[in-house]
PDB file of C-alpha atoms in Angstrom:
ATOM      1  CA  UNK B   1     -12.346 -14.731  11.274  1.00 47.00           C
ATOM      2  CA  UNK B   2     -14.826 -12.080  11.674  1.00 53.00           C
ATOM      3  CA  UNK B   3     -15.886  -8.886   9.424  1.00 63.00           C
ATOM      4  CA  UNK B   4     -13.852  -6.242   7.904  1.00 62.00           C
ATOM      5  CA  UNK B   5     -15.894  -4.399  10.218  1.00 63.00           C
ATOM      6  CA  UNK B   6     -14.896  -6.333  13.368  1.00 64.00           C
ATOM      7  CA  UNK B   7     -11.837  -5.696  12.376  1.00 63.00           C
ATOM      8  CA  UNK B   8     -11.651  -2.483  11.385  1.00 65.00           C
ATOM      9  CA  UNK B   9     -13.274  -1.798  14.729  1.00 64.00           C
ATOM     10  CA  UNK B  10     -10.431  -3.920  17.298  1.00 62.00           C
ATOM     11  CA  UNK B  11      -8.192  -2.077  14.924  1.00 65.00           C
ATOM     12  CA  UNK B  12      -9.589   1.615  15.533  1.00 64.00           C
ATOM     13  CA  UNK B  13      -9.526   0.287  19.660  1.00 62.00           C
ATOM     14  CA  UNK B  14      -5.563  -0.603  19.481  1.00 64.00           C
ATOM     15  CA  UNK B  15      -5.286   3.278  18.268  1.00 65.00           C
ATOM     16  CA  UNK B  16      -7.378   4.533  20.979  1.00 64.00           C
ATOM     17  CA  UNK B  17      -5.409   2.270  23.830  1.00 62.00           C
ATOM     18  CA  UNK B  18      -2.364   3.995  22.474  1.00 64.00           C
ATOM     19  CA  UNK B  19      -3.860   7.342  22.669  1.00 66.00           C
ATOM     20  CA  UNK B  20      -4.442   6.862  26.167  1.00 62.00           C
ATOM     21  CA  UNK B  21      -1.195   5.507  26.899  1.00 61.00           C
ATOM     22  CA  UNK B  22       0.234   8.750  25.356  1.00 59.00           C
ATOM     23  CA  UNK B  23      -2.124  10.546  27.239  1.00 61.00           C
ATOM     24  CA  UNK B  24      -1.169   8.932  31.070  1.00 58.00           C
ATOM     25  CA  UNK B  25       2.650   9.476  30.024  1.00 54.00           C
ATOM     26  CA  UNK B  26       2.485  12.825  29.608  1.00 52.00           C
ATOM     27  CA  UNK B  27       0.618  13.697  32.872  1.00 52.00           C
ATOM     28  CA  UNK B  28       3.450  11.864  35.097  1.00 46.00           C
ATOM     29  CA  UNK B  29       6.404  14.674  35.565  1.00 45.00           C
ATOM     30  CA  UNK B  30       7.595  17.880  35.478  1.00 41.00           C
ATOM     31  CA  UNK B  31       8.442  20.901  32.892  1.00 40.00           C
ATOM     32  CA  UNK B  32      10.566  18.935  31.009  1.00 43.00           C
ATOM     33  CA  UNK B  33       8.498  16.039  30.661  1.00 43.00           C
ATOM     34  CA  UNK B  34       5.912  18.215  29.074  1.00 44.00           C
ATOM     35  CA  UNK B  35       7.791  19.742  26.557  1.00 41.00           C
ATOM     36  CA  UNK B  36       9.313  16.279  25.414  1.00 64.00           C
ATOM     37  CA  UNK B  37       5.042  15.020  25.172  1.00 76.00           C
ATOM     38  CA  UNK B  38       4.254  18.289  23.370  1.00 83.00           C
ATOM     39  CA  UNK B  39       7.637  17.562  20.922  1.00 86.00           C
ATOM     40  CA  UNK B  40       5.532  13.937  20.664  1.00 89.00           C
ATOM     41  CA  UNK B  41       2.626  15.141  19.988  1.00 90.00           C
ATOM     42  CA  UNK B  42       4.046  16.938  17.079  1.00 92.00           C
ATOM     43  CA  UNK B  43       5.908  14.506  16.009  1.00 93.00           C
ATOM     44  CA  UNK B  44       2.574  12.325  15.444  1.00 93.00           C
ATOM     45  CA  UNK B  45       0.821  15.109  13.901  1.00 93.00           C
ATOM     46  CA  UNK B  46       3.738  15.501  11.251  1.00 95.00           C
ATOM     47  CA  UNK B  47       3.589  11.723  10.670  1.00 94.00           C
ATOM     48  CA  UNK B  48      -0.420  11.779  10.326  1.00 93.00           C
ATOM     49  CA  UNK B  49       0.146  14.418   7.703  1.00 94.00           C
ATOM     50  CA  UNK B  50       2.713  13.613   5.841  1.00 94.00           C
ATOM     51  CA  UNK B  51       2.159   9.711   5.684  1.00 93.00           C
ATOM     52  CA  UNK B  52       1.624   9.979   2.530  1.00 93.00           C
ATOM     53  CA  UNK B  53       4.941  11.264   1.536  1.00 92.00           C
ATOM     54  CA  UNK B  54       8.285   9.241   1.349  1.00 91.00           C
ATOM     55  CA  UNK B  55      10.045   9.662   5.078  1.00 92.00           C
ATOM     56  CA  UNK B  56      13.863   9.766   5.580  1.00 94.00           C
ATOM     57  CA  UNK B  57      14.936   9.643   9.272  1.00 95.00           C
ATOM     58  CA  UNK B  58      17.861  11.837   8.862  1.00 95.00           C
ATOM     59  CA  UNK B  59      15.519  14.367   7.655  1.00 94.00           C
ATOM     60  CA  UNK B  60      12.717  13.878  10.291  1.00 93.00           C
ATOM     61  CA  UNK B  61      15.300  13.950  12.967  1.00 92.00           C
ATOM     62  CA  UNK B  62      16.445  17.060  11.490  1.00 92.00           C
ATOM     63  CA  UNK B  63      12.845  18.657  11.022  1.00 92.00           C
ATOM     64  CA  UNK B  64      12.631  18.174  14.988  1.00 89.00           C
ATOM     65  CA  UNK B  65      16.261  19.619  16.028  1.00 88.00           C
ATOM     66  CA  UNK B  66      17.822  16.590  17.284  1.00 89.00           C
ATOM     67  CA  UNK B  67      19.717  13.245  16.270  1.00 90.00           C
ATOM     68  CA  UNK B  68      18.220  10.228  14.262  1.00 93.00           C
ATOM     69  CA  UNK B  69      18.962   8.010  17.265  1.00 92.00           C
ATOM     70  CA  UNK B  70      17.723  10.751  19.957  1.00 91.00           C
ATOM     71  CA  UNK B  71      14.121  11.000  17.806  1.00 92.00           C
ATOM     72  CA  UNK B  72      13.746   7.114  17.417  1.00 93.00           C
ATOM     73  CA  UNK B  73      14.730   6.767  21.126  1.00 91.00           C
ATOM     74  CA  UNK B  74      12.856   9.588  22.379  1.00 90.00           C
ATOM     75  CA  UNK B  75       9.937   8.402  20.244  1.00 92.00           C
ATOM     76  CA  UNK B  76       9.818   5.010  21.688  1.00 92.00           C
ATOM     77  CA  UNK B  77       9.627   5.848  25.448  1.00 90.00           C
ATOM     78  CA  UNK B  78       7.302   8.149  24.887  1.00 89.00           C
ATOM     79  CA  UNK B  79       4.508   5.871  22.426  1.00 89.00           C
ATOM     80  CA  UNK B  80       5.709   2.222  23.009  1.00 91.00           C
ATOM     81  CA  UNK B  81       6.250   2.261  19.143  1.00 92.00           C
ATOM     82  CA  UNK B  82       8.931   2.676  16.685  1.00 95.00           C
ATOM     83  CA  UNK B  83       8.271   5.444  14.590  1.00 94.00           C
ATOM     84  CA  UNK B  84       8.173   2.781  11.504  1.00 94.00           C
ATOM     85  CA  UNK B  85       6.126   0.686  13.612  1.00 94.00           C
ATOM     86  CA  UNK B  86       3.918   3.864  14.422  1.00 95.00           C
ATOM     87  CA  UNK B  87       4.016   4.970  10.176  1.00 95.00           C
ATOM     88  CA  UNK B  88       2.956   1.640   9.162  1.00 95.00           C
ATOM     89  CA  UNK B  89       0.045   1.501  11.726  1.00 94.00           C
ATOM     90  CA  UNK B  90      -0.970   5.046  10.001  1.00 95.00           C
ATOM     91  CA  UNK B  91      -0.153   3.966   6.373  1.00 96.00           C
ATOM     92  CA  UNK B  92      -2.554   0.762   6.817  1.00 96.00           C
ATOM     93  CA  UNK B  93      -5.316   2.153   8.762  1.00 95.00           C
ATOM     94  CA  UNK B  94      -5.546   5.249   6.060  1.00 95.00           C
ATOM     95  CA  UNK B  95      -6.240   1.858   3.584  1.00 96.00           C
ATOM     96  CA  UNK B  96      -8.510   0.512   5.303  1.00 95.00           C
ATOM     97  CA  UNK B  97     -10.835   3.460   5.369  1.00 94.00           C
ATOM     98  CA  UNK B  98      -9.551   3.727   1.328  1.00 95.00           C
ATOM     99  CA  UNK B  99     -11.110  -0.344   1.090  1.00 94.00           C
ATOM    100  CA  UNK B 100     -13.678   0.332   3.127  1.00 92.00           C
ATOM    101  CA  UNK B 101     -14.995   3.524   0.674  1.00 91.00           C
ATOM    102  CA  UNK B 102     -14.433   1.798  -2.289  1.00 88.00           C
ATOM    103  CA  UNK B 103     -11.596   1.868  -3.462  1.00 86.00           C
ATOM    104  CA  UNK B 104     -10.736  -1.168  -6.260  1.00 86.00           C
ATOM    105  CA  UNK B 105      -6.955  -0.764  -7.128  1.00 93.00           C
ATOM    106  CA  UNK B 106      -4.412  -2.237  -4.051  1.00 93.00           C
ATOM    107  CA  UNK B 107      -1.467  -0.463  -5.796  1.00 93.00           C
ATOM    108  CA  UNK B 108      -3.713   3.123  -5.556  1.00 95.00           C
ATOM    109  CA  UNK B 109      -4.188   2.559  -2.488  1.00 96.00           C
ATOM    110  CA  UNK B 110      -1.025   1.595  -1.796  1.00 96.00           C
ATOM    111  CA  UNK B 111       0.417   4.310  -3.313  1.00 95.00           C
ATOM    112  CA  UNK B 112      -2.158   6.739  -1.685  1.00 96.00           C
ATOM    113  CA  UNK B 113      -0.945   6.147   1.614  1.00 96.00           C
ATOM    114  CA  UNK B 114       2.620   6.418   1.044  1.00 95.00           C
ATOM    115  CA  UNK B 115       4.131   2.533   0.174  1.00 95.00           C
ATOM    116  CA  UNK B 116       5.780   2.438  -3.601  1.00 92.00           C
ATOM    117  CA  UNK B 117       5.805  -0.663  -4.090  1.00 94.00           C
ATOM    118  CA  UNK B 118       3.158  -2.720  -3.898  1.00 94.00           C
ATOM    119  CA  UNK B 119       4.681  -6.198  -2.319  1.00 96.00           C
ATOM    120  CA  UNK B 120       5.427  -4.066   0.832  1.00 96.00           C
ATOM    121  CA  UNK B 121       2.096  -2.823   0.904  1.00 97.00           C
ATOM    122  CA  UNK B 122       0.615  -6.053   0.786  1.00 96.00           C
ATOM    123  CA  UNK B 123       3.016  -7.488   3.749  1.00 96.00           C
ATOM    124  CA  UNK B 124       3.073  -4.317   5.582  1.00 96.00           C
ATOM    125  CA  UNK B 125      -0.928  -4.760   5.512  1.00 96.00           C
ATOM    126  CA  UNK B 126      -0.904  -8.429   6.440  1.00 95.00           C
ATOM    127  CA  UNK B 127       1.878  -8.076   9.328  1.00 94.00           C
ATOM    128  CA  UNK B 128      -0.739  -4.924  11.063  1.00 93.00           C
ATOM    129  CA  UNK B 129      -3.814  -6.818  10.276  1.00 93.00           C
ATOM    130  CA  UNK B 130      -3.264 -10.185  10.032  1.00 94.00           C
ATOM    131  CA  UNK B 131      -4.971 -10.488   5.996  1.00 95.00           C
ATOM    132  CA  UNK B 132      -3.952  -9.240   2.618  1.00 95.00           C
ATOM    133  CA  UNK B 133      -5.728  -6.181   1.127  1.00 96.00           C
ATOM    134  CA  UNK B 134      -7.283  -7.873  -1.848  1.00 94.00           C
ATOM    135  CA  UNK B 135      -8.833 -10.325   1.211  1.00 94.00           C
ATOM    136  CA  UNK B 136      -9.758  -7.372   3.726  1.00 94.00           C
ATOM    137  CA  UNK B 137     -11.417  -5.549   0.261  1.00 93.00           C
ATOM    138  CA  UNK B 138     -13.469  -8.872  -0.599  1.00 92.00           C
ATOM    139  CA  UNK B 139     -14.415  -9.429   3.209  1.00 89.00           C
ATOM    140  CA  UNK B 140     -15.697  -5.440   3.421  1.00 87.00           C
ATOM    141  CA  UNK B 141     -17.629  -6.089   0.047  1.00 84.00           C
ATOM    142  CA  UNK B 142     -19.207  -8.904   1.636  1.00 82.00           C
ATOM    143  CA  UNK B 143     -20.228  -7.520   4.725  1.00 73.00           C
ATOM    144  CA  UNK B 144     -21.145  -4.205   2.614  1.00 58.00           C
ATOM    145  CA  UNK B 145     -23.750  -6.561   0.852  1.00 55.00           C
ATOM    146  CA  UNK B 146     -24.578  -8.669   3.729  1.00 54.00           C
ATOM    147  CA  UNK B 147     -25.924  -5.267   5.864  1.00 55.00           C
ATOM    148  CA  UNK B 148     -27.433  -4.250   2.676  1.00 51.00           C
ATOM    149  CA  UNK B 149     -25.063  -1.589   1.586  1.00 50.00           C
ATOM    150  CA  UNK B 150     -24.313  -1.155  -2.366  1.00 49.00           C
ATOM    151  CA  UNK B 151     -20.956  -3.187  -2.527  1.00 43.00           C
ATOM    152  CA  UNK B 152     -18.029  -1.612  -3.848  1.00 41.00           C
TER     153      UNK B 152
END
């Protein structure tokens, strides 16, 4: 397998692939096609916010004026993701960067980024990246070293 880095930077690619998918989906149509990008767009900005914070669909949904099913739906089409899909991507690239700065604890930075429990962190993290955190945080540390950068 290759470095944190390596990974951190296919990772930080995937993101930018699915920014430009957004992007091409929201030129293609009319007025209403527009507004349902721009309701999108907020949506993700919400979710990059509040990551952090525990999420109930129901209340999401409501936050946005329309159904749970309508927002997942709606959500979907528009991003290619699930919004839990699209959360967990968030959630696990925000501890990354945490690893990546420092960071020692997994449950911190589990809890940091919005998982309570740290057992879903930990598969959450493997299912996005393929490694566990505590493996991710000792492969950074040894590329850290390896480029000559104080290690963690």
């Amino acid at each position: 397998r290759g470095s944190a880095a390596t990974l951190f930077a296919a990772f930080s690619l995937v993101h930018r692939l699915l920014e430009a998918q957004r992007e091409k989906a929201s030129g293609a149509g009319g007025e209403a096609l527009a507004l349902r990008s721009a309701q999108t767009e907020e949506i993700i900005a919400f979710l990059e916010r509040s990551h952090a914070e525990p999420l109930k669909l129901p209340a999401l949904a409501s936050r946005f004026g329309c159904s749970p099913h309508h927002l997942c739906r709606h959500f979907k089409k528009r991003t290619g993701k699930t919004l839990g899909d699209y959360l967990r991507y968030i959630r696990v690239s925000r501890a990354m960067n945490l690893i990546m700065d420092g960071a020692e604890r997994m449950g911190d930075v589990g809890h940091a980024v919005g998982f309570n429990d740290l057992n879903h962190f930990a598969r959450c993290f493997r299912a996005v990246t393929g490694e566990t955190p505590k493996r991710f945080q000792k492969r950074a540390a040894t590329g850290a070293r390896a480029k000559g950068e104080a290690a963690p």
